[in-house]
XYZ file of C-alpha atoms in Angstrom:
511
model
C -204.417 -19.961 -29.727
C -201.256 -17.999 -30.151
C -202.372 -16.871 -33.547
C -205.712 -15.769 -32.083
C -203.950 -13.947 -29.288
C -201.744 -12.188 -31.774
C -204.746 -11.289 -33.846
C -206.508 -9.812 -30.824
C -203.485 -7.705 -29.895
C -202.781 -6.598 -33.467
C -205.300 -3.699 -33.449
C -203.629 -2.425 -30.283
C -200.208 -2.369 -31.945
C -201.689 -0.781 -35.052
C -203.289 1.964 -32.983
C -200.100 2.660 -31.086
C -198.025 2.705 -34.281
C -200.559 4.901 -36.035
C -200.570 7.342 -33.121
C -196.793 7.614 -33.238
C -196.859 8.194 -36.997
C -199.572 10.829 -36.684
C -197.624 12.628 -33.966
C -194.451 12.407 -36.023
C -196.220 13.857 -39.035
C -197.449 17.016 -37.301
C -195.571 19.882 -35.695
C -196.893 21.629 -32.636
C -197.164 25.391 -32.510
C -198.513 28.009 -34.947
C -197.983 27.481 -38.679
C -196.495 30.477 -40.449
C -198.741 32.149 -42.991
C -197.340 34.877 -45.170
C -199.077 38.205 -44.525
C -201.150 39.739 -47.295
C -199.708 42.449 -49.516
C -200.652 46.052 -48.688
C -203.476 47.648 -50.627
C -202.450 51.261 -51.041
C -201.200 53.887 -53.478
C -197.868 55.651 -53.394
C -199.152 59.105 -54.344
C -202.355 60.943 -53.478
C -204.655 61.027 -56.453
C -202.859 58.162 -58.189
C -199.515 57.844 -59.931
C -198.963 60.517 -62.625
C -197.993 59.470 -66.134
C -194.628 61.208 -66.061
C -192.226 63.171 -63.909
C -193.241 66.440 -65.540
C -189.872 67.295 -67.070
C -189.204 69.663 -69.936
C -190.553 68.604 -73.317
C -187.815 68.865 -75.934
C -185.061 68.598 -73.348
C -182.174 71.035 -73.575
C -179.797 68.696 -71.753
C -179.486 65.017 -70.843
C -180.833 65.739 -67.335
C -183.980 67.832 -67.853
C -186.117 65.543 -70.029
C -189.512 64.147 -69.114
C -189.521 60.645 -67.566
C -192.484 58.326 -68.097
C -193.650 56.141 -65.202
C -194.365 52.501 -66.130
C -196.481 50.883 -63.380
C -195.786 47.169 -62.962
C -192.758 47.170 -65.292
C -189.819 44.997 -64.266
C -186.495 46.438 -63.113
C -183.285 45.178 -64.741
C -180.611 43.834 -62.416
C -177.996 46.168 -63.911
C -180.284 49.205 -63.776
C -177.316 51.613 -63.750
C -176.762 50.801 -67.435
C -179.818 52.947 -68.169
C -177.591 55.995 -67.597
C -175.527 54.933 -70.669
C -172.170 55.724 -69.093
C -169.494 53.083 -69.923
C -167.099 54.243 -67.197
C -169.905 53.864 -64.636
C -170.502 50.279 -65.802
C -166.818 49.494 -65.375
C -166.806 51.008 -61.892
C -169.784 48.876 -60.822
C -168.124 45.718 -62.133
C -165.052 46.461 -60.045
C -167.121 47.312 -56.976
C -169.205 44.126 -57.158
C -166.141 41.968 -57.724
C -163.945 43.410 -54.982
C -166.020 44.922 -52.187
C -165.241 43.144 -48.879
C -168.632 43.902 -47.316
C -170.366 42.023 -50.101
C -167.961 39.108 -49.674
C -168.690 39.064 -45.929
C -172.439 38.887 -46.648
C -171.828 35.946 -48.999
C -169.886 34.060 -46.336
C -172.675 34.716 -43.810
C -175.122 33.165 -46.248
C -172.944 30.080 -46.739
C -172.583 29.712 -42.964
C -176.366 29.971 -42.492
C -176.836 27.257 -45.097
C -174.525 24.960 -43.121
C -176.382 25.788 -39.896
C -179.616 24.781 -41.573
C -178.139 21.464 -42.727
C -176.686 20.871 -39.256
C -180.110 21.355 -37.664
C -181.543 18.596 -39.881
C -179.172 16.046 -38.325
C -181.435 15.822 -35.251
C -184.072 14.135 -37.443
C -181.837 11.079 -37.919
C -180.402 8.478 -35.536
C -177.062 9.224 -33.975
C -174.424 6.509 -34.325
C -171.042 6.506 -32.607
C -168.510 3.790 -31.997
C -165.597 3.203 -29.700
C -162.884 0.636 -29.136
C -161.350 0.388 -25.684
C -158.337 -1.920 -25.146
C -157.448 -2.091 -21.424
C -155.305 -4.112 -19.009
C -156.510 -4.654 -15.442
C -154.969 -5.806 -12.168
C -157.171 -6.903 -9.284
C -156.222 -7.684 -5.719
C -154.732 -11.177 -5.107
C -156.766 -11.394 -1.943
C -159.913 -11.512 -4.000
C -158.616 -13.859 -6.716
C -160.649 -17.049 -7.104
C -157.682 -19.159 -8.219
C -154.827 -19.384 -5.687
C -151.284 -19.116 -7.002
C -152.580 -18.037 -10.420
C -152.176 -14.808 -12.317
C -155.906 -14.240 -12.738
C -155.569 -10.834 -11.108
C -153.913 -9.685 -14.356
C -156.088 -9.738 -17.466
C -156.829 -7.830 -20.692
C -160.183 -6.623 -21.932
C -160.924 -5.398 -25.459
C -164.296 -3.752 -25.856
C -165.764 -2.616 -29.196
C -169.228 -1.121 -29.244
C -171.662 0.941 -31.274
C -173.959 3.441 -29.589
C -177.115 4.084 -31.578
C -179.607 6.591 -30.207
C -182.716 8.127 -31.675
C -185.287 10.582 -30.375
C -188.538 10.444 -32.371
C -189.744 13.946 -33.132
C -193.142 13.276 -31.594
C -194.216 16.906 -31.256
C -192.362 18.386 -34.212
C -189.977 20.435 -32.078
C -186.978 19.366 -34.151
C -188.813 20.099 -37.382
C -189.727 23.526 -36.035
C -186.033 24.076 -35.258
C -185.157 23.068 -38.836
C -187.876 25.423 -40.050
C -186.353 28.246 -38.003
C -182.872 27.501 -39.367
C -184.230 27.525 -42.930
C -185.866 30.890 -42.276
C -182.582 32.171 -40.809
C -180.927 31.120 -44.044
C -183.558 33.064 -45.993
C -182.893 36.114 -43.820
C -179.165 35.913 -44.605
C -180.002 35.533 -48.281
C -182.001 38.743 -48.330
C -179.409 40.542 -46.231
C -176.965 39.688 -49.008
C -179.393 41.156 -51.537
C -179.738 44.261 -49.349
C -175.957 44.610 -49.216
C -175.806 44.270 -53.006
C -178.515 46.919 -53.450
C -176.933 49.342 -50.974
C -173.516 48.863 -52.545
C -174.632 49.479 -56.128
C -176.790 52.462 -55.170
C -173.990 54.001 -53.109
C -171.493 53.589 -55.948
C -173.790 55.207 -58.530
C -174.714 58.012 -56.132
C -171.038 58.652 -55.383
C -170.235 58.814 -59.117
C -173.052 61.328 -59.709
C -171.973 63.439 -56.734
C -168.380 63.306 -57.980
C -169.502 64.610 -61.383
C -171.656 67.302 -59.754
C -168.804 68.623 -57.585
C -166.465 68.627 -60.584
C -169.053 70.720 -62.426
C -169.312 73.111 -59.490
C -165.523 73.486 -59.424
C -165.465 74.130 -63.181
C -168.200 76.789 -62.887
C -166.414 78.409 -59.961
C -163.120 78.531 -61.889
C -164.832 80.191 -64.876
C -166.445 82.790 -62.645
C -163.155 83.426 -60.850
C -161.537 84.039 -64.218
C -164.310 86.478 -65.171
C -164.087 88.292 -61.860
C -160.294 88.537 -62.149
C -160.735 90.130 -65.558
C -163.200 92.650 -64.171
C -160.901 93.382 -61.258
C -157.962 93.984 -63.586
C -160.072 96.370 -65.664
C -161.252 98.225 -62.570
C -157.679 98.579 -61.293
C -156.675 100.199 -64.580
C -159.672 102.547 -64.429
C -159.025 103.382 -60.800
C -155.555 104.604 -61.693
C -157.214 106.909 -64.211
C -159.673 108.096 -61.573
C -162.752 106.563 -63.207
C -163.425 103.997 -60.425
C -163.650 104.666 -56.727
C -161.720 102.722 -54.134
C -165.002 101.521 -52.632
C -166.069 99.879 -55.921
C -162.618 98.325 -56.298
C -162.764 96.928 -52.748
C -166.173 95.387 -53.426
C -164.848 93.584 -56.492
C -161.844 92.332 -54.529
C -164.174 91.051 -51.790
C -166.353 89.233 -54.318
C -163.310 87.583 -55.891
C -161.957 86.501 -52.497
C -165.340 85.037 -51.506
C -165.550 83.074 -54.746
C -162.011 81.752 -54.332
C -162.835 80.688 -50.746
C -165.445 78.230 -52.036
C -162.828 76.233 -53.985
C -161.075 74.542 -51.005
C -164.436 73.316 -49.683
C -165.400 71.920 -53.083
C -161.999 70.250 -53.490
C -162.315 68.698 -50.031
C -165.716 67.308 -50.985
C -164.296 65.957 -54.238
C -161.422 64.272 -52.390
C -163.872 62.681 -49.950
C -165.953 61.316 -52.843
C -162.797 59.976 -54.471
C -161.925 58.151 -51.244
C -165.476 56.787 -50.954
C -165.412 55.398 -54.490
C -161.977 53.854 -53.884
C -163.214 52.233 -50.655
C -166.318 50.820 -52.365
C -164.113 49.208 -55.016
C -161.519 48.154 -52.396
C -158.902 50.232 -54.238
C -156.011 52.123 -52.617
C -156.561 55.882 -52.230
C -154.014 56.629 -54.957
C -156.153 54.786 -57.520
C -157.484 57.411 -60.000
C -161.222 57.939 -60.169
C -162.884 58.170 -63.603
C -163.468 61.790 -64.560
C -167.253 61.619 -64.407
C -169.127 64.485 -66.079
C -172.748 65.449 -65.503
C -173.344 66.115 -69.193
C -172.488 62.504 -70.066
C -175.117 60.960 -67.793
C -178.303 60.151 -69.701
C -181.486 60.408 -67.688
C -183.597 57.221 -68.215
C -186.616 58.119 -70.308
C -188.816 55.485 -68.633
C -188.987 54.562 -64.961
C -190.485 51.211 -63.864
C -192.697 51.552 -60.798
C -193.563 48.329 -58.995
C -197.055 48.008 -57.583
C -197.378 47.894 -53.766
C -198.390 44.227 -54.045
C -195.086 43.528 -55.816
C -193.034 45.558 -53.366
C -193.152 42.931 -50.592
C -191.400 40.489 -52.939
C -188.813 42.978 -54.207
C -187.577 44.900 -51.175
C -184.795 42.939 -49.429
C -185.587 44.565 -46.089
C -189.206 43.376 -46.292
C -188.113 39.861 -47.229
C -185.622 39.880 -44.336
C -188.306 41.004 -41.886
C -190.619 38.300 -43.221
C -187.927 35.662 -42.712
C -187.342 36.738 -39.095
C -191.121 36.741 -38.604
C -191.043 33.107 -39.764
C -188.132 32.347 -37.398
C -190.068 33.713 -34.432
C -193.128 31.663 -35.406
C -191.095 28.435 -35.536
C -189.453 29.161 -32.176
C -192.883 29.174 -30.539
C -193.333 25.550 -31.623
C -189.865 24.679 -30.314
C -190.658 26.223 -26.927
C -193.962 24.310 -26.676
C -192.343 20.995 -27.663
C -189.681 21.425 -24.977
C -192.413 21.252 -22.308
C -193.860 17.947 -23.531
C -192.728 14.329 -22.914
C -189.736 13.094 -24.871
C -188.782 9.551 -25.872
C -185.165 8.426 -26.191
C -184.383 5.085 -27.864
C -180.990 3.438 -27.589
C -179.271 0.322 -28.916
C -175.648 -0.607 -28.141
C -174.299 -3.777 -29.823
C -170.659 -4.754 -29.281
C -168.013 -7.266 -28.253
C -165.986 -7.790 -25.105
C -163.045 -10.260 -25.168
C -159.635 -10.817 -23.728
C -158.020 -10.635 -27.175
C -158.934 -9.010 -30.447
C -159.008 -12.437 -32.139
C -161.734 -13.641 -29.762
C -164.080 -10.973 -31.043
C -164.639 -13.026 -34.180
C -165.573 -16.119 -32.169
C -169.099 -16.852 -30.960
C -170.038 -16.056 -27.409
C -168.277 -12.734 -26.941
C -171.049 -10.488 -28.249
C -173.099 -8.174 -26.063
C -175.860 -5.664 -26.592
C -178.162 -3.330 -24.770
C -181.580 -2.148 -25.904
C -183.257 0.619 -23.913
C -185.959 3.236 -24.101
C -186.436 6.250 -21.853
C -189.419 8.536 -21.406
C -188.720 11.929 -19.857
C -191.095 14.692 -18.809
C -190.112 18.025 -17.226
C -191.861 18.224 -13.834
C -190.486 21.335 -12.186
C -187.756 23.667 -13.438
C -188.597 26.893 -11.684
C -191.030 27.744 -14.534
C -188.074 28.181 -16.907
C -189.722 26.426 -19.862
C -193.000 28.261 -19.296
C -191.235 31.627 -19.344
C -189.309 30.600 -22.455
C -192.574 29.801 -24.239
C -194.101 33.114 -23.167
C -191.000 34.946 -24.340
C -191.128 33.138 -27.688
C -194.743 34.208 -28.160
C -193.881 37.815 -27.351
C -190.993 37.763 -29.808
C -193.427 36.391 -32.383
C -195.706 39.393 -31.794
C -192.671 41.691 -31.944
C -191.572 40.221 -35.308
C -195.099 40.725 -36.671
C -195.004 44.387 -35.668
C -191.514 44.791 -37.134
C -192.728 43.284 -40.408
C -195.640 45.709 -40.626
C -193.327 48.606 -39.775
C -190.873 47.579 -42.503
C -193.646 47.540 -45.085
C -194.806 51.005 -44.012
C -191.251 52.346 -44.265
C -190.792 50.760 -47.699
C -193.995 52.294 -49.068
C -192.927 55.646 -47.605
C -189.520 55.351 -49.326
C -191.122 54.731 -52.716
C -193.550 57.606 -52.210
C -190.717 59.954 -51.215
C -188.687 58.868 -54.250
C -191.600 59.452 -56.621
C -192.256 62.881 -55.108
C -188.563 63.746 -55.360
C -188.485 62.736 -59.037
C -191.485 64.937 -59.758
C -190.521 67.939 -57.614
C -186.834 67.993 -58.558
C -187.812 67.753 -62.210
C -189.821 70.946 -61.839
C -187.053 72.526 -59.766
C -184.494 71.755 -62.488
C -186.628 73.498 -65.109
C -186.935 76.595 -62.933
C -183.229 76.501 -62.068
C -182.308 76.339 -65.757
C -184.560 79.313 -66.441
C -182.967 81.205 -63.541
C -179.434 80.390 -64.752
C -180.206 81.551 -68.268
C -181.781 84.748 -66.963
C -178.831 85.385 -64.630
C -176.347 84.901 -67.465
C -178.254 87.365 -69.658
C -178.511 89.843 -66.772
C -174.769 89.649 -66.081
C -173.970 90.185 -69.763
C -176.302 93.166 -70.004
C -174.873 94.677 -66.822
C -171.317 94.440 -68.131
C -172.359 96.074 -71.427
C -174.200 98.836 -69.584
C -171.210 99.373 -67.335
C -168.985 99.985 -70.347
C -171.500 102.585 -71.528
C -171.740 104.119 -68.081
C -175.438 103.299 -67.673
C -175.135 101.287 -64.427
C -172.952 101.380 -61.388
C -170.255 98.940 -60.437
C -172.384 97.683 -57.557
C -175.169 96.703 -59.953
C -172.731 94.789 -62.124
C -171.219 93.026 -59.078
C -174.656 91.961 -57.877
C -175.426 90.547 -61.333
C -172.185 88.541 -61.284
C -172.971 87.160 -57.838
C -176.455 86.117 -58.975
C -174.956 84.371 -62.012
C -172.550 82.429 -59.763
C -175.316 81.240 -57.475
C -177.603 80.325 -60.387
C -174.978 78.227 -62.179
C -173.997 76.429 -59.001
C -177.664 75.757 -58.239
C -178.081 74.372 -61.763
C -175.262 71.870 -61.269
C -176.792 70.794 -57.958
C -180.256 70.457 -59.502
C -178.895 68.302 -62.328
C -177.132 66.068 -59.828
C -180.271 65.834 -57.676
C -182.351 64.801 -60.697
C -179.973 61.929 -61.427
C -179.788 60.938 -57.749
C -183.586 60.865 -57.552
C -183.635 58.213 -60.268
C -181.087 56.189 -58.310
C -183.202 56.584 -55.180
C -186.305 55.314 -56.983
C -184.516 52.208 -58.249
C -183.168 51.584 -54.756
C -186.531 52.050 -53.045
C -188.115 49.546 -55.465
C -185.525 46.855 -54.739
C -183.033 47.365 -57.557
C -183.917 44.312 -59.660
C -181.813 41.809 -57.664
C -184.285 39.049 -58.587
C -183.102 39.289 -62.215
C -179.447 38.646 -61.394
C -177.750 35.687 -63.084
C -174.698 35.774 -60.795
C -176.657 35.674 -57.543
C -174.955 33.423 -54.953
C -178.152 33.532 -52.909
C -179.922 31.560 -55.637
C -177.271 29.536 -57.423
C -179.772 27.100 -58.950
C -181.645 29.939 -60.639
C -178.400 31.548 -61.786
C -177.120 28.275 -63.238
C -180.361 27.705 -65.129
C -180.214 31.136 -66.741
C -176.578 30.704 -67.703
C -177.301 27.326 -69.336
C -180.222 28.825 -71.238
C -178.007 31.655 -72.485
C -175.319 29.176 -73.576
C -177.861 27.072 -75.485
C -179.253 30.196 -77.112
């Protein structure tokens, strides 16, 4: 009969157990699905084949650059400029920059937070030992003239508690912590990309300002020579005081540009030192524009690849995932919760008695709790979580739009500044020829001093514009690499993906 009774009740237990397992295997709330990649083009009419630079380049900065759609970006993309001192600077910056180190520590902390959140999936076990001595009132002692009102009690006990994750709220919290860790990972990649791009840009700007200072010094020397010649001729009565004053004004104006350029150069020196965590008295490499080699080919990721390569997009996606998981947490908090507890232990007058039979004790309990009324706090928390989920979705779409815009702007800058550099070179060459002709004509008496001064001023502006155009062309290439993500996914020293980095290093050692 007992066996039959057990058999009849067995399906009931199986159903209950199966229900608990099914509930424990699912997680309430929306499941996160990665949004689809954008279907778009960066440039109206399609991507051109090249930047449109000068064929048969006259310098290392005015050549034509070919666009390679879908080509991969190397992690150390700055090596494409073929400047050894720049490579050394980037090594020092990446090894010593405190902002990058702070981002690494944030990632490690997020990893620990994720592991800590997983602890709620397991039972909690704690133990305590409580030796105590008690004295009770003699008036209430059961044994007259005895010392039973004085006694010792040694209690040792384990407290084991477990909350089954019936609705998946804990697993949603773990999911959110894992997504937070992913967000910190991509913020580290963003810091790495910003740092490398800023260092290369600062080096190019440093070289450009040095070139502007060099051009200004040459022109000052030329203008001083002209002024000296005019002073000699003025003494002979061949030059008027008005013409001499104009030349002096031009020389003073040219000299006045030097302090501004030197101030800019000093600021760039300080920026480079700060990026490398060097003291301000650390010398900066003497970067020169002519030594930078413009990359002949430029990889251009497709829009579908961009969502996997831009750290800001990956960060926005991770926070989108966090918001999705928090909706499930908020829903689970409104549902019934089960708490299981088991507390085995011993209670004896002496420690030795704990090993003897009869002094053991235990407690087994289960508790079901259900929020009934909390001033609608949990309901408002769920509504807020859903609104933050919608907000994260909008932020993700906005980040993608901004990223596509950045790439489009970079491609347009590469193309337009390439054309501008060609025209600026033509203008500089024409201005140099015009200034030379004007000086020759002045010696022959065919032109006035004012004409010659205007030609010199035009030459100054053209040469300075040329240095700026060369620097802009190099900076445009940096901007394109940055807007495409900078190739961080090809790094072998990436602390955000140590398993991948270790595998590549082992493969290189075997090779």
